[in-house]
Coordinates of C-alpha atoms in Angstrom, one line a residue:
M55 CA 66.9 37.6 62.7
M56 CA 69.1 40.4 61.9
S57 CA 72.1 38.1 61.6
V58 CA 70.5 35.4 59.7
A59 CA 69.1 38.1 57.1
L60 CA 72.9 39.6 57.1
V61 CA 74.1 35.9 56.2
L62 CA 71.3 35.3 53.5
V63 CA 72.1 38.4 51.6
S64 CA 76.0 37.9 52.2
V65 CA 75.5 34.6 50.6
I66 CA 73.4 35.9 47.7
L67 CA 75.9 38.9 47.0
V68 CA 78.6 35.9 46.9
L69 CA 76.9 34.0 44.4
L70 CA 76.0 36.8 42.4
L71 CA 79.3 38.3 41.9
G72 CA 80.5 34.3 41.5
L73 CA 78.3 34.1 38.4
M74 CA 79.3 37.8 37.2
A75 CA 82.8 36.5 37.4
K76 CA 81.8 33.4 35.6
S77 CA 79.9 35.3 33.1
W78 CA 83.1 37.4 32.4
I79 CA 85.4 34.8 32.0
R80 CA 82.8 33.2 29.7
R81 CA 82.3 35.7 27.2
S82 CA 84.3 35.3 24.0
N83 CA 85.8 38.3 22.0
L84 CA 83.0 38.1 19.3
P85 CA 81.3 41.4 19.0
G86 CA 77.8 42.3 20.4
P87 CA 76.0 44.8 22.4
P88 CA 77.3 46.6 25.5
L89 CA 76.5 43.9 28.6
I90 CA 76.4 44.5 32.1
P91 CA 78.4 41.3 33.3
F92 CA 75.8 38.3 34.1
F93 CA 73.0 40.8 34.0
G94 CA 73.8 41.1 29.9
V95 CA 70.6 42.8 28.0
A96 CA 68.4 41.6 30.6
A97 CA 68.5 45.0 31.9
F98 CA 66.1 46.4 29.5
M99 CA 64.4 43.7 28.1
W100 CA 61.2 44.5 30.5
Q101 CA 60.9 47.4 28.2
I102 CA 60.3 45.4 24.8
K103 CA 57.1 44.2 23.4
T104 CA 56.7 41.7 20.8
K105 CA 56.7 43.9 17.8
D106 CA 60.5 45.1 19.2
I107 CA 62.0 41.6 18.8
L108 CA 62.5 41.5 15.3
P109 CA 63.4 45.0 15.0
L110 CA 65.9 45.0 17.8
F111 CA 67.8 41.4 16.4
I112 CA 67.6 43.3 12.9
G113 CA 69.4 46.4 14.7
W114 CA 71.9 43.8 16.1
Y115 CA 72.8 41.9 12.8
K116 CA 73.1 45.4 10.5
K117 CA 75.5 47.0 13.6
Y118 CA 77.6 43.7 14.4
G119 CA 77.4 41.4 11.1
E120 CA 76.9 37.8 10.4
I121 CA 78.3 36.5 14.0
F122 CA 77.5 38.2 17.4
E123 CA 77.0 37.3 20.9
V124 CA 74.4 38.5 23.0
E125 CA 74.1 37.3 27.2
V126 CA 71.2 37.4 29.1
F127 CA 71.5 36.4 32.7
G128 CA 74.6 34.5 32.5
M129 CA 73.3 32.6 29.4
P130 CA 75.4 33.9 26.1
Y131 CA 73.5 33.5 22.6
V132 CA 75.6 33.4 19.7
F133 CA 73.8 34.9 16.7
V134 CA 74.4 33.4 13.1
A135 CA 73.1 35.4 10.2
E136 CA 74.6 34.3 6.8
P137 CA 74.6 31.1 5.0
E138 CA 78.4 30.8 5.6
V139 CA 78.4 30.9 9.6
V140 CA 74.4 29.2 9.6
E141 CA 75.5 26.0 7.6
P142 CA 77.8 24.4 9.9
V143 CA 75.5 24.9 12.6
L144 CA 72.4 23.4 11.0
T145 CA 74.4 20.0 9.4
N146 CA 75.9 19.3 12.5
S147 CA 74.7 15.9 13.6
V148 CA 75.9 16.1 17.3
N149 CA 74.5 19.2 18.3
I150 CA 71.0 18.7 17.5
T151 CA 69.7 20.2 21.6
K152 CA 67.3 22.8 20.8
G153 CA 68.1 26.0 22.9
Y154 CA 67.0 25.6 26.7
F155 CA 65.2 28.1 27.7
E156 CA 63.8 29.2 24.4
Y157 CA 62.0 25.3 24.3
K158 CA 61.8 24.4 27.8
F159 CA 58.5 27.3 27.8
F160 CA 57.2 24.7 25.1
R161 CA 57.2 21.9 27.4
P162 CA 53.8 22.5 29.1
M163 CA 52.1 22.6 25.5
F164 CA 54.2 19.8 23.6
N165 CA 55.8 17.9 26.6
D166 CA 58.5 15.8 24.6
G167 CA 57.0 15.8 21.0
L168 CA 59.0 16.1 18.0
I169 CA 60.2 19.8 18.2
V170 CA 61.1 19.8 21.7
S171 CA 62.7 16.4 22.2
D172 CA 66.4 15.7 21.5
G173 CA 69.1 12.6 21.1
D174 CA 67.7 9.2 20.9
K175 CA 64.3 9.8 21.9
W176 CA 64.4 12.4 18.8
R177 CA 65.9 10.0 16.3
S178 CA 63.7 7.3 16.9
R179 CA 60.7 9.7 17.1
R180 CA 61.6 11.6 13.4
K181 CA 62.4 8.1 12.0
L182 CA 58.8 6.5 13.2
L183 CA 56.9 9.9 11.9
T184 CA 58.8 10.6 8.5
P185 CA 56.8 7.9 6.8
S186 CA 53.5 9.6 7.4
F187 CA 54.5 12.3 5.4
H188 CA 55.5 10.3 2.2
F189 CA 54.6 11.9 -1.4
K190 CA 52.0 9.4 -1.7
I191 CA 49.9 9.9 1.6
L192 CA 50.0 13.6 1.1
E193 CA 48.6 13.1 -2.5
L194 CA 45.4 11.7 -0.8
A195 CA 44.9 14.6 1.4
L196 CA 44.8 16.7 -1.8
I197 CA 40.6 15.7 -1.8
S198 CA 40.6 17.5 1.6
I199 CA 42.4 20.3 0.7
N200 CA 40.6 21.4 -2.5
R201 CA 37.4 21.0 -0.5
N202 CA 38.3 23.1 2.2
A203 CA 39.8 25.7 -0.1
K204 CA 36.2 26.0 -1.9
V205 CA 35.0 26.7 1.3
H206 CA 37.6 29.2 2.3
V207 CA 37.2 31.0 -1.1
S208 CA 33.4 31.1 0.0
D209 CA 34.3 32.6 3.3
L210 CA 36.3 35.6 1.5
L211 CA 34.0 36.0 -1.2
A212 CA 31.2 36.8 1.4
S213 CA 32.6 40.1 2.5
G214 CA 31.0 41.9 -0.5
G215 CA 34.6 43.6 -1.3
K216 CA 34.6 45.3 1.8
P217 CA 37.9 45.5 3.7
M218 CA 38.0 41.9 5.5
E219 CA 40.2 41.3 8.6
L220 CA 41.7 37.8 6.9
E221 CA 43.2 36.3 10.2
E222 CA 40.3 34.5 11.5
A223 CA 39.3 33.4 8.3
I224 CA 43.0 31.9 7.5
F225 CA 43.6 30.2 11.1
L226 CA 40.1 28.9 11.1
S227 CA 40.9 27.2 7.4
T228 CA 44.5 26.1 8.1
L229 CA 43.1 24.4 11.4
K230 CA 40.5 22.5 9.7
L231 CA 42.7 21.5 7.1
I232 CA 45.4 20.3 9.7
C233 CA 42.1 18.4 11.6
E234 CA 41.1 16.7 8.6
T235 CA 44.1 16.1 6.7
A236 CA 46.5 15.3 9.6
M237 CA 44.2 13.9 12.0
G238 CA 41.3 12.5 9.9
V239 CA 38.6 14.6 11.7
Q240 CA 36.5 16.8 9.9
L241 CA 35.3 19.6 12.0
S242 CA 31.7 20.8 11.9
T243 CA 31.3 24.3 10.3
K244 CA 29.1 25.1 13.3
N245 CA 31.3 24.2 15.8
K246 CA 32.7 27.1 18.2
K247 CA 35.4 24.7 19.4
E248 CA 37.8 25.2 16.8
N249 CA 37.5 28.9 17.7
Q250 CA 38.4 28.3 21.0
Y251 CA 40.9 26.4 20.5
I252 CA 42.7 29.0 17.8
K253 CA 42.2 31.8 20.6
A254 CA 43.5 29.6 23.3
S255 CA 46.7 28.4 21.1
K256 CA 47.6 31.8 20.1
I257 CA 47.3 33.1 23.8
C258 CA 49.6 30.0 24.8
L259 CA 52.4 31.2 22.2
D260 CA 51.9 34.9 23.1
E261 CA 52.4 34.2 26.6
I262 CA 55.8 32.3 26.1
V263 CA 57.0 35.3 24.1
E264 CA 56.0 37.4 27.2
R265 CA 57.8 35.1 29.5
Y266 CA 61.0 35.4 27.3
L267 CA 60.9 39.1 27.8
R268 CA 60.1 39.1 31.8
V269 CA 62.9 37.2 33.3
W270 CA 61.5 37.1 36.8
R271 CA 59.0 35.1 34.9
Y272 CA 61.9 32.1 34.2
P273 CA 61.5 30.2 37.1
E274 CA 58.6 27.8 37.0
F275 CA 57.0 28.7 40.5
M276 CA 57.2 32.1 39.9
F277 CA 55.2 31.7 36.4
R278 CA 52.5 29.8 37.6
F279 CA 52.0 32.0 40.6
C280 CA 51.6 35.1 38.5
S281 CA 48.5 35.8 36.6
A282 CA 50.3 35.2 33.1
G283 CA 51.0 32.2 34.0
K284 CA 47.6 30.9 35.2
L285 CA 46.1 32.6 31.9
F286 CA 48.9 30.5 30.1
F287 CA 48.1 27.0 31.8
K288 CA 44.3 27.7 31.5
N289 CA 44.7 27.9 27.8
V290 CA 47.0 24.7 27.5
E291 CA 44.3 23.1 29.1
I292 CA 41.9 24.4 26.5
T293 CA 44.0 22.9 23.8
H294 CA 45.0 19.5 24.8
N295 CA 41.4 18.8 25.5
F296 CA 40.5 19.5 22.1
D297 CA 43.2 17.5 21.0
K298 CA 42.0 14.6 23.0
Q299 CA 38.8 14.9 21.4
V300 CA 40.4 14.8 18.2
I301 CA 42.4 11.6 19.4
R302 CA 39.2 10.0 20.8
Q303 CA 37.2 10.6 17.8
R304 CA 40.0 8.9 15.3
K305 CA 40.4 6.1 17.4
E306 CA 36.8 5.3 17.8
L307 CA 36.7 5.6 13.7
F308 CA 39.9 3.0 13.6
Q309 CA 38.5 0.6 15.9
A310 CA 35.1 0.5 13.7
E311 CA 37.1 0.2 11.1
K312 CA 39.3 -2.7 12.2
N313 CA 36.1 -4.7 13.7
G314 CA 34.6 -4.0 10.2
S315 CA 37.3 -5.9 8.2
Q316 CA 37.5 -8.6 11.1
N317 CA 34.0 -9.3 10.9
N318 CA 33.6 -9.1 6.8
G319 CA 37.2 -11.6 6.9
S320 CA 38.8 -9.1 4.4
E321 CA 42.2 -7.8 5.1
K322 CA 43.2 -4.8 7.3
N323 CA 43.8 -1.7 4.6
D324 CA 47.1 -0.7 5.3
R325 CA 47.2 2.7 3.6
R326 CA 47.0 5.4 5.9
K327 CA 45.0 8.0 5.0
A328 CA 46.2 10.8 8.1
F329 CA 49.3 11.1 10.2
L330 CA 47.4 10.2 13.3
D331 CA 46.4 6.9 11.5
S332 CA 50.0 6.1 11.5
L333 CA 50.6 6.8 15.2
I334 CA 47.1 4.8 16.1
E335 CA 48.8 1.7 14.4
L336 CA 51.9 2.3 15.9
E337 CA 49.9 2.1 19.2
D338 CA 47.7 -0.9 18.4
S339 CA 50.5 -3.0 16.6
H340 CA 53.2 -2.3 19.0
P341 CA 51.9 -2.0 22.8
G342 CA 54.6 0.2 24.3
L343 CA 56.4 1.1 21.8
F344 CA 54.2 4.2 21.1
T345 CA 52.0 5.0 23.9
E346 CA 48.8 6.9 24.2
S347 CA 51.2 9.9 26.1
D348 CA 53.5 9.5 23.4
M349 CA 50.7 10.1 20.7
M350 CA 49.3 13.2 22.6
E351 CA 52.6 14.6 22.3
E352 CA 52.8 14.8 18.6
V353 CA 49.2 15.8 18.0
D354 CA 49.8 18.8 20.5
T355 CA 53.0 19.4 18.5
F356 CA 51.6 19.2 15.1
M357 CA 48.1 20.8 15.5
T358 CA 49.5 23.7 16.7
A359 CA 52.4 24.1 14.8
G360 CA 51.3 22.8 11.8
H361 CA 48.6 25.5 11.3
H362 CA 50.2 28.2 12.9
T363 CA 52.8 28.2 10.4
T364 CA 50.5 27.7 7.3
A365 CA 48.4 30.3 8.3
S366 CA 51.6 32.8 8.6
A367 CA 52.6 32.0 5.2
M368 CA 48.9 32.5 3.8
M369 CA 48.4 36.1 5.7
F370 CA 52.1 37.4 3.8
A371 CA 51.3 35.5 0.5
Y372 CA 47.4 37.4 0.4
L373 CA 49.1 40.5 1.7
L374 CA 51.5 40.5 -0.9
L375 CA 49.8 39.5 -4.0
A376 CA 47.2 42.2 -2.9
N377 CA 49.9 44.8 -2.9
H378 CA 51.4 43.6 -6.2
P379 CA 48.5 43.5 -8.6
D380 CA 51.1 42.7 -11.7
I381 CA 52.2 39.4 -10.1
Q382 CA 49.2 38.6 -8.8
E383 CA 47.7 38.7 -12.9
K384 CA 50.6 36.7 -13.6
V385 CA 49.7 33.8 -11.0
Y386 CA 46.2 34.4 -12.4
D387 CA 47.8 33.7 -16.0
E388 CA 49.5 30.7 -15.0
Q389 CA 46.3 29.3 -13.8
I390 CA 44.2 29.8 -17.1
A391 CA 47.0 28.7 -18.7
I392 CA 46.5 25.2 -16.8
F393 CA 43.1 25.2 -16.3
E394 CA 41.4 27.8 -19.3
N395 CA 38.1 27.6 -18.0
D396 CA 37.6 24.3 -16.3
E397 CA 35.8 24.8 -13.0
R398 CA 37.6 21.4 -11.7
M399 CA 40.2 21.7 -8.8
P400 CA 44.0 20.9 -9.0
T401 CA 45.4 17.8 -9.2
I402 CA 49.1 16.9 -8.2
Q403 CA 49.9 17.3 -11.8
D404 CA 48.0 20.6 -12.3
L405 CA 50.3 21.5 -9.1
S406 CA 53.4 20.3 -10.4
K407 CA 52.9 22.6 -13.4
M408 CA 52.5 25.8 -11.3
V409 CA 55.9 26.9 -11.5
Y410 CA 55.6 30.5 -11.1
L411 CA 53.1 30.3 -7.9
E412 CA 55.7 28.3 -6.5
M413 CA 58.2 30.9 -7.1
V414 CA 55.8 33.3 -5.5
I415 CA 55.3 31.4 -2.5
K416 CA 59.2 30.9 -2.0
E417 CA 59.8 34.6 -2.2
T418 CA 57.4 35.3 0.0
L419 CA 58.5 32.9 2.4
R420 CA 62.2 34.3 1.8
L421 CA 60.9 37.7 2.9
Y422 CA 58.9 36.4 5.8
P423 CA 60.1 33.3 7.4
T424 CA 56.9 32.1 9.2
V425 CA 60.0 31.0 11.9
P426 CA 62.3 33.6 12.0
F427 CA 64.7 32.4 14.6
T428 CA 65.6 29.1 15.9
S429 CA 68.3 27.7 18.2
R430 CA 70.5 25.0 19.1
L431 CA 72.5 24.5 22.8
L432 CA 75.8 23.3 22.0
K433 CA 76.8 19.9 23.6
E434 CA 80.3 20.1 22.4
D435 CA 82.7 22.6 20.5
L436 CA 81.3 23.7 17.3
R437 CA 84.0 25.1 14.7
I438 CA 82.4 27.8 12.5
D439 CA 85.7 28.2 10.2
E440 CA 89.6 28.1 10.8
N441 CA 89.4 31.0 13.0
R442 CA 86.2 30.9 15.0
V443 CA 84.9 27.8 17.4
I444 CA 82.0 28.4 19.4
K445 CA 82.6 26.3 23.1
A446 CA 80.1 24.0 24.2
G447 CA 77.5 25.1 26.7
K448 CA 76.6 28.2 24.6
T449 CA 73.5 28.5 22.5
V450 CA 73.6 29.2 18.9
V451 CA 71.0 31.4 17.6
V452 CA 69.9 30.4 13.6
F453 CA 68.4 34.1 12.8
T454 CA 66.8 33.1 9.4
Y455 CA 65.2 36.4 8.9
G456 CA 68.8 37.8 8.5
V457 CA 69.7 35.2 6.5
H458 CA 66.8 35.6 3.8
H459 CA 67.8 39.6 3.5
S460 CA 71.6 39.1 3.3
K461 CA 72.8 42.1 1.0
K462 CA 75.7 39.9 0.4
H463 CA 73.5 36.8 -1.2
W464 CA 70.2 38.5 -2.3
D465 CA 70.1 41.6 -4.9
N466 CA 67.4 44.2 -3.1
P467 CA 66.6 41.9 -0.6
D468 CA 63.6 43.9 1.0
E469 CA 61.7 43.8 -2.6
F470 CA 59.4 41.2 -3.4
I471 CA 60.7 39.6 -6.5
P472 CA 59.3 35.9 -7.3
E473 CA 62.1 35.8 -10.5
R474 CA 64.7 35.4 -7.9
F475 CA 63.4 31.3 -7.5
T476 CA 63.3 30.8 -11.3
P477 CA 64.2 27.1 -11.9
G478 CA 67.9 26.5 -12.4
T479 CA 68.9 30.1 -10.6
N480 CA 72.2 29.1 -8.6
R481 CA 72.4 30.4 -4.7
H482 CA 74.1 29.3 -1.9
S483 CA 72.2 26.4 -0.3
F484 CA 72.0 27.7 3.0
S485 CA 71.0 31.3 1.9
Y486 CA 67.3 30.2 1.8
I487 CA 66.5 28.1 4.9
P488 CA 62.4 29.2 5.6
F489 CA 61.8 25.4 6.8
S490 CA 65.1 25.0 8.7
A491 CA 67.9 22.4 6.8
G492 CA 69.9 19.5 8.2
P493 CA 68.8 16.8 10.3
R494 CA 66.4 19.0 11.9
N495 CA 64.7 20.3 9.2
C496 CA 60.8 20.6 9.1
I497 CA 59.1 17.6 8.6
G498 CA 55.7 19.0 7.4
Q499 CA 57.7 21.0 4.8
K500 CA 56.1 19.2 1.8
Y501 CA 52.7 19.4 3.1
A502 CA 52.9 23.2 3.9
I503 CA 53.8 23.8 0.1
L504 CA 51.2 21.4 -0.7
V505 CA 48.5 23.4 1.0
L506 CA 49.7 26.7 0.0
K507 CA 49.8 26.2 -3.5
T508 CA 46.2 24.6 -3.4
M509 CA 44.8 27.2 -1.4
L510 CA 46.3 30.0 -3.4
S511 CA 45.6 28.5 -6.7
T512 CA 41.7 28.3 -6.0
V513 CA 41.8 31.6 -4.3
V514 CA 43.6 33.7 -7.2
R515 CA 41.2 31.7 -10.0
K516 CA 38.0 33.1 -7.8
C517 CA 39.2 36.3 -6.3
W518 CA 41.0 39.5 -6.7
L519 CA 42.7 40.7 -3.8
E520 CA 43.1 44.5 -3.3
P521 CA 45.5 46.4 -0.6
V522 CA 43.7 48.5 2.3
A523 CA 47.0 49.8 3.4
S524 CA 50.5 49.9 1.9
M525 CA 53.4 47.6 2.9
D526 CA 55.1 50.5 3.7
S527 CA 53.4 50.7 7.1
L528 CA 53.8 47.0 8.0
D529 CA 54.8 46.3 11.3
L530 CA 55.9 42.4 11.9
D531 CA 54.9 40.8 15.4
Y532 CA 56.9 37.9 16.4
A533 CA 54.3 35.1 18.3
I534 CA 57.0 32.1 17.8
T535 CA 55.5 32.6 14.0
L536 CA 55.6 36.0 12.2
K537 CA 52.5 37.6 11.4
P538 CA 51.3 41.2 10.4
S539 CA 51.2 43.5 13.7
G540 CA 47.7 44.6 14.0
G541 CA 46.1 42.1 11.7
L542 CA 45.6 41.6 8.1
L543 CA 42.8 43.7 6.1
V544 CA 42.6 43.2 2.6
K545 CA 39.8 43.7 0.1
V546 CA 38.4 40.6 -1.7
L547 CA 36.4 41.2 -4.9
P548 CA 35.1 38.2 -7.6
R549 CA 37.3 37.7 -10.2
D550 CA 34.8 39.0 -12.7
N551 CA 35.0 42.4 -11.1
T552 CA 38.7 42.4 -11.6
K553 CA 38.7 44.8 -14.7
A554 CA 36.3 47.2 -13.5
S555 CA 38.6 47.4 -10.2
L556 CA 41.6 47.9 -12.3
S557 CA 40.4 50.5 -14.2
Q558 CA 39.2 52.9 -11.3

């Protein structure tokens, strides 16, 4: 037994030394944090908390500049954090594969949905889904967005001006929006399942981030065995069951409408009312082209990604408006110029006139991009410029937060200045990439802006937001999307009380 053990230990040591040697050989001459060969920065990752991730990356960016390399257990990551070095990464039409480990951990949630898939499957799926986000289809969703915006305002004003934790209200509102506008299913206000879904999806994303930091959880069998993995898969099941119910409800309605059209002898209405309708029609009209499993992948993806990213943007918008009353008042003045005393909800034409509000939204997403970094696994060598080439097999991390806070491209980059986005202002086209860019840009970006404009227009016309704490004390937490650490406390008062509030 002793001899067998010695042989096993010897084999493990030889393999480890081989991996360390290979890691050393693959190491480029790019700057980066001091490394132990093969282990890289993994030696201290177990000490990191989720709120430490962004500050760590910011520190590396400030110290090592626009392009640097980090290694984790033999896996080299090249960070790019300025528009000039980001552009060749995002515009490349061959290197479109998302980072291996970063996105592999998403697969239990999204399987091979649009965020995770690559190659021919991604290209064909993207082509199939893009028409679902056509402007005319989004315009049809505005009635639902307006209705939900009114309910959201009522929920905010019910706080009576006392400090209110807004995170739950915002997440609930964005989930209802994605269900109704993208899935065509209206949630009951008394249904507790949506709260369970929100909680479960948050737990799943939190556990994915924690898994990044605990390298012993990387192997699937190890992760499934530990308590964190069991918690993760339990909540994945909750989200999947919720999504299955949404699909089932919409399918029943789709079939009823189809049967009704046939019985009445009328032609089928080809107008797609929701994203999910497109998927059901594909399954119905082209059997085998788009299966129920394919549908589930995309519903899982868009349900979670859609409401978490929109919620992140809304949280930071409320926080910034509350802490900048002068800007909040400018947004309100623009709304009054458009609506005067009319209580109607915004139309597409109204939204197009909200130039200053759009500047505020863009500046919010610049300061606090909902997804602060993304990655690509290189299938072939990538030339950054005449002197720098990143070799195939490495993962490139696009540090969006760094790009948005570049002192080279933004004056006073940490300050909230919506006027940066005054129409006609010239800047590097890759200095602002909140929805990524290139072939794998966010398919839902028009939907997100439509929701944010409508919600904020309705809130600002009816409410006055006041801060509970200074922005100086704000810590940022990374849970795949960016969010304020420790929640979001804001006072919400009726607009009629604005003057009294300002005078105190």
